[in-house]
């Protein structure tokens, strides 16, 4: 029996147990999949590396961590009772509240008795004779399951940059994606933060309140829009809850999977004064909907230049030191990388004890015993925070030895970039489902809505297989190739494909440059999934079935069969595949 660590309660390994499904991960995806499978009479086991549910919200406890989708929409939509029971306190929910919500869901639907925590899946191997998956964990578990469902998250594998001399530094080193659960007190310390992405932008203002000196090492400047976060009034919550189903339906019809006002008018057709007014109004509303100020911002470079310059002017007006302001001004496409949402980020650079160090041309040379050295200058530090992001989309798959037909591993298949049909399954790996996997909208949509749609589709597929006695389901190679090509082609239409971002794996040296999420819009993607199912799971082959592919009994996916929102997606835009995406 593997020894339990201080944080791992001792337990006997599971050996020989057979399940209908093994789910890897107990974030929102794993929890919802478990709930739906139990509801339809499947028996399932969930293995979770953390000590509790919540996924990314279990691990990301850094100061200031909160969601960038408004909390009234960043929640499950499958249960009207749940919608009515839970009250969010702020416009943008902070991490502790989201984690409390995850625990509430787990308790409300009695999920935890089917989850083994502090357990990391190390291997999943398809048994071609038994038509099942053999699952192994770091706690000695060895079980089998007809289905293996990867609910590992898109942003859950922390990117630990191997800085030279890292082991020499005498103080503590933290990663925002693996924050100590007891918290960190930086009072009176000299702190260095590496990175200026989303987690840094959220945490820097709070760390600055505690630290005696704060040095930020920036490789690439990042656009950020104010959140204007506020407490939610009882009246506001009541008004939304009075017609929650209508809001959910409107959100499903939007390209992002969440609802906000969107102006389809092209920026290039507006007079300069009208553009300025529209941008200012959108800025004052704040948040990700800022990208909805005009309809062509992610398609026409000249249009994008206008919003980019507006954002740079905002930075220059906020940051008092002109040299620092210019360093903070990005010069890539606005929205090309994930747009950040902040509270007082740029204002933090006006504090006398906060310093910005540009490492774009002269990278960090090494960690020393007492700090960080850049271009021959040592910056003395007591603690270092690595806000260096994640191995997005596929990083968590890389941590598991996943082996399909003929002994081929998923790592081998995806060496040149991930390949999956609809982002839900991949050729050579029967009965392996990937929730919000590469090739699906995932991180370009509201994650919980994307999760729910995937789980409902997968569960309907599994139930249909049970109905017809099918042993395995697997994509057809030609359909997978066609979908991967479509994902790549659609990405070229958007300006998002023009810069180095974690969307293409550019933050990890040596990773293939492939645009991983589907950028064609959430409702268009959902429509495609619905068509595939209606056509008897077109593009999939089901082996061992009593009958061939036929229209299945729809159990859960009916609520996703909504019309496209013509307020936002005109027929011309659909025809041209020019779909606005936040």
Coordinates of C-alpha atoms in Angstrom, one line a residue:
X1 CA 0.0 0.0 0.0
X2 CA 1.5 3.4 -0.9
X3 CA 2.3 5.5 2.1
X4 CA -0.1 8.3 2.8
X5 CA 1.4 11.8 3.1
X6 CA 0.5 14.1 5.9
X7 CA -2.4 15.5 3.8
X8 CA -3.4 12.0 2.5
X9 CA -5.6 9.9 4.8
X10 CA -4.5 6.3 4.7
X11 CA -6.9 4.0 2.8
X12 CA -6.7 0.6 1.2
X13 CA -6.3 0.6 -2.6
X14 CA -9.2 -0.3 -4.9
X15 CA -8.3 -3.4 -6.8
X16 CA -10.4 -5.5 -9.2
X17 CA -13.5 -3.2 -9.1
X18 CA -15.3 -2.8 -12.4
X19 CA -17.3 0.4 -13.1
X20 CA -19.4 1.6 -16.0
X21 CA -17.2 4.8 -16.0
X22 CA -14.1 6.2 -14.3
X23 CA -14.0 10.0 -14.3
X24 CA -10.6 11.7 -13.9
X25 CA -11.1 14.9 -12.0
X26 CA -13.7 16.4 -9.6
X27 CA -14.0 19.9 -10.8
X28 CA -17.2 21.2 -12.3
X29 CA -16.9 18.8 -15.2
X30 CA -16.3 15.7 -13.1
X31 CA -19.0 16.5 -10.6
X32 CA -21.6 17.1 -13.3
X33 CA -20.6 14.0 -15.2
X34 CA -20.9 12.0 -12.1
X35 CA -24.4 13.5 -11.3
X36 CA -25.7 12.7 -14.8
X37 CA -24.3 9.2 -14.9
X38 CA -25.8 8.3 -11.5
X39 CA -29.1 9.8 -12.6
X40 CA -29.2 7.4 -15.6
X41 CA -28.3 4.4 -13.5
X42 CA -24.6 4.1 -14.4
X43 CA -22.1 3.3 -11.6
X44 CA -19.0 5.5 -11.6
X45 CA -15.9 6.3 -9.7
X46 CA -14.2 9.7 -9.6
X47 CA -10.5 10.0 -8.8
X48 CA -9.3 13.5 -7.8
X49 CA -5.8 14.6 -7.2
X50 CA -6.8 17.3 -4.8
X51 CA -8.3 17.0 -1.3
X52 CA -11.7 18.3 -2.3
X53 CA -14.0 19.2 -5.2
X54 CA -13.7 22.3 -7.3
X55 CA -10.9 21.7 -9.7
X56 CA -9.2 25.0 -10.7
X57 CA -11.0 26.7 -7.9
X58 CA -9.6 24.2 -5.4
X59 CA -6.0 24.9 -6.5
X60 CA -6.0 28.6 -7.5
X61 CA -6.3 30.3 -4.1
X62 CA -3.9 33.2 -4.9
X63 CA -4.8 36.6 -3.6
X64 CA -7.6 38.2 -5.6
X65 CA -8.5 35.1 -7.6
X66 CA -12.0 35.4 -9.0
X67 CA -14.0 34.6 -12.1
X68 CA -14.1 36.8 -15.2
X69 CA -17.7 35.8 -16.1
X70 CA -20.5 37.4 -14.0
X71 CA -21.4 35.0 -11.2
X72 CA -25.1 34.9 -11.9
X73 CA -24.2 33.2 -15.2
X74 CA -21.0 31.3 -14.0
X75 CA -23.0 28.5 -12.4
X76 CA -24.7 25.3 -13.3
X77 CA -28.0 25.7 -15.3
X78 CA -29.3 22.1 -15.1
X79 CA -31.3 22.6 -11.9
X80 CA -33.8 25.4 -11.4
X81 CA -33.9 24.5 -7.7
X82 CA -30.1 24.9 -7.5
X83 CA -30.4 28.3 -9.2
X84 CA -33.0 29.4 -6.7
X85 CA -31.2 28.1 -3.6
X86 CA -27.8 29.6 -4.2
X87 CA -27.1 33.4 -3.7
X88 CA -24.0 35.0 -5.1
X89 CA -22.7 37.9 -3.1
X90 CA -20.7 39.8 -5.8
X91 CA -20.9 40.6 -9.5
X92 CA -17.7 38.6 -10.0
X93 CA -17.5 35.8 -7.5
X94 CA -14.2 35.4 -5.6
X95 CA -12.5 32.0 -5.4
X96 CA -13.6 31.1 -1.8
X97 CA -17.2 31.7 -2.9
X98 CA -16.9 29.6 -6.0
X99 CA -15.3 26.8 -4.0
X100 CA -18.1 27.0 -1.5
X101 CA -20.6 26.7 -4.4
X102 CA -18.7 23.6 -5.7
X103 CA -19.0 22.1 -2.2
X104 CA -22.6 23.0 -2.0
X105 CA -23.3 21.2 -5.3
X106 CA -21.4 18.1 -4.1
X107 CA -23.4 18.0 -0.9
X108 CA -26.7 18.9 -2.6
X109 CA -26.4 16.0 -5.0
X110 CA -24.5 13.6 -2.7
X111 CA -21.5 13.3 -4.9
X112 CA -18.6 12.9 -2.5
X113 CA -19.2 9.2 -1.6
X114 CA -18.4 8.3 -5.2
X115 CA -15.1 10.4 -5.2
X116 CA -11.7 9.3 -4.0
X117 CA -9.7 12.4 -3.1
X118 CA -5.9 12.8 -2.8
X119 CA -5.6 10.3 -5.7
X120 CA -3.9 11.0 -9.0
X121 CA -4.6 8.8 -12.0
X122 CA -1.2 7.7 -13.4
X123 CA -2.2 5.4 -16.3
X124 CA -5.2 4.5 -18.4
X125 CA -4.8 1.6 -20.8
X126 CA -7.5 0.3 -23.2
X127 CA -7.9 -3.5 -23.0
X128 CA -8.8 -4.5 -26.5
X129 CA -9.8 -8.0 -25.5
X130 CA -12.0 -6.9 -22.6
X131 CA -13.2 -3.7 -24.4
X132 CA -12.6 -1.7 -21.3
X133 CA -10.1 0.7 -19.7
X134 CA -7.7 -0.3 -17.1
X135 CA -7.1 2.6 -14.7
X136 CA -4.2 2.9 -12.2
X137 CA -3.5 5.6 -9.6
X138 CA -0.7 6.7 -7.4
X139 CA -2.5 5.2 -4.4
X140 CA -2.3 1.7 -5.8
X141 CA -5.8 1.5 -7.2
X142 CA -6.3 -0.8 -10.2
X143 CA -9.8 -0.8 -11.6
X144 CA -11.6 -1.3 -14.9
X145 CA -14.3 0.7 -16.6
X146 CA -16.2 0.6 -19.9
X147 CA -15.7 4.3 -20.3
X148 CA -12.8 6.6 -19.3
X149 CA -13.9 10.2 -19.0
X150 CA -11.2 12.9 -18.8
X151 CA -12.5 15.8 -16.7
X152 CA -9.0 17.1 -16.1
X153 CA -9.6 20.8 -16.9
X154 CA -8.2 23.2 -19.5
X155 CA -6.1 25.2 -17.1
X156 CA -5.0 22.8 -14.4
X157 CA -1.4 21.8 -15.2
X158 CA 0.8 24.6 -13.8
X159 CA 3.7 25.8 -15.9
X160 CA 6.8 25.6 -13.8
X161 CA 9.5 27.5 -15.8
X162 CA 12.9 25.9 -15.1
X163 CA 14.8 29.1 -14.2
X164 CA 18.5 28.7 -13.8
X165 CA 19.5 28.7 -10.1
X166 CA 15.9 28.2 -8.9
X167 CA 17.2 25.8 -6.2
X168 CA 19.6 28.5 -5.0
X169 CA 17.0 31.0 -3.8
X170 CA 16.8 31.0 0.0
X171 CA 13.2 32.2 0.3
X172 CA 9.9 30.6 -0.6
X173 CA 8.7 30.2 -4.2
X174 CA 5.0 30.1 -5.0
X175 CA 3.0 29.3 -8.1
X176 CA -0.4 31.0 -8.4
X177 CA -1.9 27.8 -9.7
X178 CA -0.7 25.8 -6.7
X179 CA -1.2 28.3 -3.8
X180 CA -0.9 27.2 -0.2
X181 CA -4.3 26.5 1.3
X182 CA -3.3 28.3 4.5
X183 CA -2.6 31.5 2.5
X184 CA 0.6 33.6 2.5
X185 CA 1.3 36.7 4.5
X186 CA 3.7 39.0 2.6
X187 CA 3.6 41.8 5.2
X188 CA 7.0 43.6 5.2
X189 CA 8.6 41.3 2.6
X190 CA 10.3 42.2 -0.6
X191 CA 8.3 40.2 -3.2
X192 CA 9.0 39.4 -6.8
X193 CA 6.2 38.5 -9.2
X194 CA 7.1 36.8 -12.5
X195 CA 4.5 37.3 -15.2
X196 CA 1.7 39.8 -16.0
X197 CA -1.1 37.4 -17.1
X198 CA -4.5 37.0 -15.5
X199 CA -3.4 35.6 -12.2
X200 CA -0.7 38.2 -11.8
X201 CA -3.1 41.0 -12.7
X202 CA -5.5 39.8 -10.0
X203 CA -3.0 39.2 -7.3
X204 CA -0.5 42.1 -7.8
X205 CA -2.8 44.8 -6.3
X206 CA -3.3 42.7 -3.1
X207 CA 0.3 41.7 -2.7
X208 CA 1.3 45.3 -3.1
X209 CA -0.9 46.2 -0.1
X210 CA 1.2 43.9 2.1
X211 CA 4.8 43.9 0.6
X212 CA 7.4 46.4 1.7
X213 CA 8.7 46.3 -1.9
X214 CA 7.1 44.6 -5.0
X215 CA 9.1 44.0 -8.2
X216 CA 7.2 42.7 -11.2
X217 CA 9.1 41.0 -14.0
X218 CA 7.2 41.4 -17.3
X219 CA 7.9 39.6 -20.6
X220 CA 4.8 40.6 -22.4
X221 CA 2.4 43.5 -21.6
X222 CA -1.2 42.5 -21.2
X223 CA -4.5 44.3 -22.0
X224 CA -6.8 44.5 -19.0
X225 CA -10.3 46.0 -18.5
X226 CA -11.7 47.1 -15.2
X227 CA -14.2 44.7 -13.6
X228 CA -16.0 47.4 -11.6
X229 CA -16.9 44.6 -9.3
X230 CA -19.8 45.3 -6.8
X231 CA -21.9 43.6 -4.2
X232 CA -25.1 42.1 -5.6
X233 CA -28.2 43.5 -4.1
X234 CA -31.1 41.3 -3.1
X235 CA -33.2 43.1 -5.7
X236 CA -30.8 42.3 -8.5
X237 CA -30.6 38.6 -7.6
X238 CA -34.4 38.4 -7.3
X239 CA -34.9 40.0 -10.7
X240 CA -32.6 37.5 -12.4
X241 CA -34.1 34.5 -10.5
X242 CA -37.6 35.5 -11.5
X243 CA -36.8 34.5 -15.1
X244 CA -33.6 32.5 -14.8
X245 CA -34.5 30.0 -17.6
X246 CA -34.9 32.8 -20.1
X247 CA -31.5 34.2 -19.3
X248 CA -30.0 30.7 -19.6
X249 CA -31.6 30.2 -23.0
X250 CA -30.4 33.5 -24.3
X251 CA -26.9 32.7 -23.0
X252 CA -26.8 29.3 -24.9
X253 CA -27.6 31.2 -28.1
X254 CA -24.6 33.6 -27.8
X255 CA -21.2 32.9 -29.2
X256 CA -19.6 32.9 -25.7
X257 CA -22.3 30.8 -23.9
X258 CA -23.1 33.8 -21.7
X259 CA -25.3 36.8 -22.3
X260 CA -24.3 40.5 -22.5
X261 CA -25.2 43.4 -24.8
X262 CA -23.4 43.2 -28.1
X263 CA -23.1 45.9 -30.8
X264 CA -22.9 44.2 -34.3
X265 CA -22.1 47.5 -36.0
X266 CA -18.6 47.6 -37.5
X267 CA -16.1 49.9 -35.8
X268 CA -14.8 51.0 -39.2
X269 CA -18.2 52.3 -40.2
X270 CA -18.5 54.5 -37.1
X271 CA -17.3 58.1 -36.9
X272 CA -14.3 58.6 -34.7
X273 CA -16.5 60.4 -32.1
X274 CA -19.0 57.6 -32.0
X275 CA -16.3 55.0 -31.6
X276 CA -14.8 56.9 -28.7
X277 CA -18.2 57.2 -27.1
X278 CA -19.0 53.5 -27.6
X279 CA -15.6 52.4 -26.2
X280 CA -15.9 54.7 -23.2
X281 CA -19.4 53.3 -22.4
X282 CA -18.1 49.8 -22.7
X283 CA -15.1 50.6 -20.5
X284 CA -17.4 52.0 -17.9
X285 CA -19.5 48.8 -18.0
X286 CA -16.2 46.8 -17.8
X287 CA -15.3 43.2 -18.0
X288 CA -15.1 40.8 -21.0
X289 CA -18.1 42.4 -22.7
X290 CA -15.8 45.3 -23.6
X291 CA -14.9 43.3 -26.7
X292 CA -18.5 43.6 -27.7
X293 CA -18.3 47.3 -28.3
X294 CA -18.3 46.6 -32.1
X295 CA -18.8 43.5 -34.2
X296 CA -15.6 43.5 -36.3
X297 CA -12.9 44.0 -33.6
X298 CA -11.5 40.4 -33.9
X299 CA -11.8 40.3 -37.7
X300 CA -10.4 43.6 -39.1
X301 CA -7.0 44.7 -38.1
X302 CA -7.8 48.4 -38.7
X303 CA -10.9 48.1 -36.4
X304 CA -8.8 46.3 -33.8
X305 CA -6.2 49.1 -33.9
X306 CA -8.9 51.6 -32.8
X307 CA -9.8 49.6 -29.6
X308 CA -6.2 48.8 -28.9
X309 CA -5.2 52.5 -29.0
X310 CA -8.1 53.3 -26.8
X311 CA -6.9 50.8 -24.2
X312 CA -3.3 52.0 -24.4
X313 CA -4.5 55.6 -23.8
X314 CA -6.4 54.4 -20.7
X315 CA -3.1 52.9 -19.4
X316 CA -1.3 56.1 -20.1
X317 CA -3.9 58.1 -18.3
X318 CA -3.8 55.9 -15.2
X319 CA -0.1 55.2 -14.8
X320 CA 1.7 58.4 -13.8
X321 CA 5.3 57.5 -14.9
X322 CA 5.4 57.7 -18.7
X323 CA 8.2 55.2 -19.0
X324 CA 6.3 52.6 -16.9
X325 CA 3.1 53.3 -18.7
X326 CA 4.7 52.6 -22.1
X327 CA 6.2 49.3 -20.8
X328 CA 2.6 48.4 -19.7
X329 CA 1.1 49.2 -23.2
X330 CA 0.7 46.0 -25.3
X331 CA 1.3 46.3 -29.0
X332 CA -0.3 43.0 -30.1
X333 CA -3.8 42.5 -31.3
X334 CA -6.4 43.5 -28.6
X335 CA -8.2 40.3 -27.5
X336 CA -5.6 38.1 -29.3
X337 CA -4.7 36.8 -25.9
X338 CA -7.3 36.1 -23.2
X339 CA -8.6 39.6 -22.2
X340 CA -7.9 40.2 -18.5
X341 CA -10.3 41.8 -16.0
X342 CA -8.8 43.7 -13.1
X343 CA -9.5 45.7 -10.0
X344 CA -6.9 48.5 -9.6
X345 CA -4.1 46.7 -11.5
X346 CA -2.6 49.7 -13.4
X347 CA -3.1 52.0 -10.5
X348 CA -0.8 49.8 -8.5
X349 CA 2.2 51.0 -10.5
X350 CA 1.7 54.5 -9.0
X351 CA 2.7 53.2 -5.6
X352 CA 6.3 54.2 -4.6
X353 CA 7.3 50.7 -3.5
X354 CA 6.2 49.0 -6.8
X355 CA 8.7 48.5 -9.6
X356 CA 8.3 47.1 -13.1
X357 CA 11.2 45.3 -14.7
X358 CA 11.1 44.6 -18.5
X359 CA 12.4 41.1 -19.3
X360 CA 11.2 41.0 -22.9
X361 CA 14.6 41.7 -24.5
X362 CA 16.9 40.7 -21.5
X363 CA 15.2 37.6 -19.9
X364 CA 15.7 36.6 -16.3
X365 CA 19.2 35.2 -16.2
X366 CA 19.0 33.3 -12.9
X367 CA 17.7 33.0 -9.4
X368 CA 20.3 33.8 -6.8
X369 CA 20.3 33.0 -3.1
X370 CA 18.9 36.5 -2.4
X371 CA 16.8 37.3 -5.5
X372 CA 16.6 37.4 -9.2
X373 CA 19.2 38.6 -11.7
X374 CA 18.4 40.4 -14.9
X375 CA 20.9 41.8 -17.3
X376 CA 23.6 41.8 -14.6
X377 CA 21.4 43.5 -12.0
X378 CA 20.3 41.6 -8.9
X379 CA 16.9 42.4 -7.5
X380 CA 16.9 41.4 -3.8
X381 CA 13.8 39.5 -2.8
X382 CA 12.4 37.6 0.2
X383 CA 9.7 35.7 -1.7
X384 CA 9.0 34.9 -5.3
X385 CA 5.6 34.4 -7.0
X386 CA 5.6 32.6 -10.3
X387 CA 2.5 33.7 -12.2
X388 CA 3.6 31.7 -15.2
X389 CA 0.3 30.2 -16.2
X390 CA -0.5 26.7 -17.3
X391 CA 0.2 24.1 -20.0
X392 CA -3.2 24.8 -21.3
X393 CA -5.7 22.4 -22.8
X394 CA -3.5 19.3 -23.0
X395 CA -1.1 19.7 -20.1
X396 CA -3.2 17.5 -17.7
X397 CA -3.4 14.8 -20.4
X398 CA 0.4 14.8 -20.5
X399 CA 0.6 13.8 -16.8
X400 CA -1.2 10.5 -17.5
X401 CA 0.1 7.5 -19.5
X402 CA -3.0 7.1 -21.8
X403 CA -2.6 4.1 -24.1
X404 CA -5.2 3.2 -26.8
X405 CA -5.4 0.6 -29.5
X406 CA -2.2 -1.2 -30.6
X407 CA -0.2 0.2 -27.7
X408 CA -0.2 3.7 -29.1
X409 CA -0.2 6.5 -26.5
X410 CA -2.1 9.7 -26.6
X411 CA 1.1 11.6 -26.2
X412 CA 2.4 10.0 -29.4
X413 CA -0.7 10.8 -31.3
X414 CA -0.8 14.4 -30.1
X415 CA 2.9 15.1 -30.5
X416 CA 2.3 17.5 -33.4
X417 CA -0.8 18.9 -31.8
X418 CA -4.0 17.6 -30.3
X419 CA -6.4 15.8 -32.7
X420 CA -10.0 15.0 -31.7
X421 CA -13.4 14.9 -33.3
X422 CA -15.6 17.7 -31.9
X423 CA -13.2 17.9 -29.1
X424 CA -15.0 15.0 -27.4
X425 CA -13.2 11.8 -28.6
X426 CA -10.1 10.8 -30.6
X427 CA -9.4 8.0 -33.1
X428 CA -7.6 5.0 -31.6
X429 CA -9.0 5.5 -28.1
X430 CA -12.4 3.9 -27.9
X431 CA -14.8 4.9 -25.1
X432 CA -12.5 7.7 -24.0
X433 CA -14.3 11.1 -23.7
X434 CA -12.6 14.4 -23.2
X435 CA -14.8 17.1 -21.5
X436 CA -14.1 20.5 -23.1
X437 CA -11.2 19.0 -24.9
X438 CA -9.1 20.6 -27.7
X439 CA -11.2 21.2 -30.8
X440 CA -14.3 22.4 -28.8
X441 CA -15.1 26.0 -27.6
X442 CA -14.0 25.3 -24.0
X443 CA -11.9 28.3 -22.9
X444 CA -13.5 30.6 -25.5
X445 CA -16.9 30.1 -23.9
X446 CA -18.3 30.2 -20.4
X447 CA -16.7 27.1 -19.0
X448 CA -19.6 25.8 -17.0
X449 CA -22.0 26.0 -20.0
X450 CA -19.4 24.3 -22.2
X451 CA -19.0 21.6 -19.6
X452 CA -22.8 21.0 -19.3
X453 CA -23.2 20.8 -23.0
X454 CA -20.4 18.2 -23.4
X455 CA -21.5 16.1 -20.5
X456 CA -25.1 16.0 -21.7
X457 CA -24.0 15.0 -25.1
X458 CA -21.6 12.3 -23.8
X459 CA -24.2 11.0 -21.4
X460 CA -26.8 10.7 -24.2
X461 CA -24.2 8.9 -26.3
X462 CA -23.4 6.4 -23.5
X463 CA -27.1 5.8 -22.7
X464 CA -27.7 5.2 -26.4
X465 CA -24.9 2.6 -26.5
X466 CA -26.6 0.9 -23.6
X467 CA -29.9 1.0 -25.4
X468 CA -28.5 -0.8 -28.5
X469 CA -25.9 -3.0 -26.8
X470 CA -22.8 -1.3 -28.2
X471 CA -19.4 -2.2 -26.7
X472 CA -17.4 0.7 -28.0
X473 CA -17.7 4.1 -29.7
X474 CA -14.8 5.7 -31.6
X475 CA -14.5 8.5 -34.2
X476 CA -13.9 7.7 -37.9
X477 CA -10.5 8.9 -39.1
X478 CA -11.9 10.9 -42.0
X479 CA -14.4 12.8 -39.8
X480 CA -11.7 13.6 -37.2
X481 CA -9.4 14.9 -39.9
X482 CA -12.1 17.0 -41.4
X483 CA -13.0 18.5 -38.0
X484 CA -9.4 19.3 -37.1
X485 CA -9.0 21.0 -40.5
X486 CA -12.2 23.0 -39.9
X487 CA -11.0 24.1 -36.4
X488 CA -7.7 25.3 -38.0
X489 CA -9.4 27.1 -40.9
X490 CA -11.9 28.9 -38.7
X491 CA -9.2 30.1 -36.4
X492 CA -7.5 31.9 -39.3
X493 CA -10.5 34.1 -39.8
X494 CA -10.1 35.6 -36.4
X495 CA -7.2 37.9 -35.5
X496 CA -6.8 35.6 -32.4
X497 CA -4.7 33.3 -34.5
X498 CA -2.1 36.0 -35.2
X499 CA -0.2 36.2 -31.9
X500 CA 1.7 33.9 -29.5
X501 CA -0.7 32.9 -26.7
X502 CA -1.5 29.9 -24.5
X503 CA -4.4 29.3 -27.0
X504 CA -1.7 27.9 -29.3
X505 CA 0.6 26.6 -26.6
X506 CA 3.2 29.4 -27.2
X507 CA 3.9 29.9 -23.5
X508 CA 5.5 26.4 -23.3
X509 CA 8.9 26.1 -25.2
X510 CA 8.8 23.2 -27.7
X511 CA 5.1 22.8 -27.8
X512 CA 3.6 22.6 -31.3
X513 CA 1.8 25.9 -32.4
X514 CA -1.8 24.8 -32.9
X515 CA -4.9 26.8 -32.2
X516 CA -6.6 24.4 -29.8
X517 CA -10.1 25.7 -29.0
X518 CA -12.8 26.0 -31.5
X519 CA -13.4 29.7 -32.3
X520 CA -16.5 29.4 -34.5
X521 CA -18.9 30.2 -31.6
X522 CA -20.6 28.1 -29.0
X523 CA -24.1 27.9 -30.6
X524 CA -22.7 26.9 -34.0
X525 CA -20.6 24.2 -32.3
X526 CA -23.6 23.0 -30.3
X527 CA -25.6 22.9 -33.5
X528 CA -23.0 20.6 -35.1
X529 CA -23.0 18.3 -32.1
X530 CA -26.8 18.1 -32.3
X531 CA -26.7 17.2 -36.0
X532 CA -24.1 14.5 -35.4
X533 CA -26.3 12.9 -32.7
X534 CA -29.6 13.3 -34.8
X535 CA -27.8 11.6 -37.7
X536 CA -27.1 8.5 -35.6
X537 CA -23.8 9.7 -34.3
X538 CA -22.4 10.5 -37.7
X539 CA -18.7 10.3 -37.8
X540 CA -18.6 7.7 -35.0
X541 CA -18.5 3.9 -35.3
X542 CA -20.2 1.8 -32.6
X543 CA -19.0 -1.7 -32.4
X544 CA -20.8 -4.7 -31.0
X545 CA -24.2 -3.0 -31.4
X546 CA -27.3 -5.0 -32.1
X547 CA -28.3 -2.5 -34.8
X548 CA -26.4 0.2 -36.8
X549 CA -26.2 3.9 -36.2
X550 CA -29.7 5.4 -35.8
X551 CA -31.3 8.4 -34.3
X552 CA -30.9 8.0 -30.5
X553 CA -33.3 8.7 -27.8
X554 CA -32.6 12.2 -26.7
X555 CA -32.5 12.4 -22.9
X556 CA -30.4 15.4 -21.9
X557 CA -29.4 17.4 -25.0
X558 CA -32.9 18.8 -25.9
X559 CA -32.2 22.0 -23.9
X560 CA -29.2 22.7 -26.1
X561 CA -31.3 22.8 -29.3
X562 CA -31.8 26.5 -29.3
X563 CA -31.8 28.8 -32.4
X564 CA -28.8 31.0 -33.1
X565 CA -29.2 34.5 -31.7
X566 CA -29.8 36.6 -34.8
X567 CA -29.2 39.8 -32.8
X568 CA -25.6 38.8 -32.7
X569 CA -25.0 36.3 -35.4
X570 CA -26.5 37.5 -38.7
X571 CA -27.0 35.0 -41.6
X572 CA -24.3 36.8 -43.5
X573 CA -21.9 36.4 -40.6
X574 CA -22.7 32.7 -40.2
X575 CA -22.3 32.2 -44.0
X576 CA -18.9 33.9 -43.8
X577 CA -18.0 32.0 -40.6
X578 CA -17.3 35.4 -39.1
X579 CA -18.6 34.9 -35.6
X580 CA -17.9 37.4 -32.8
X581 CA -16.1 35.8 -29.9
X582 CA -15.1 37.3 -26.5

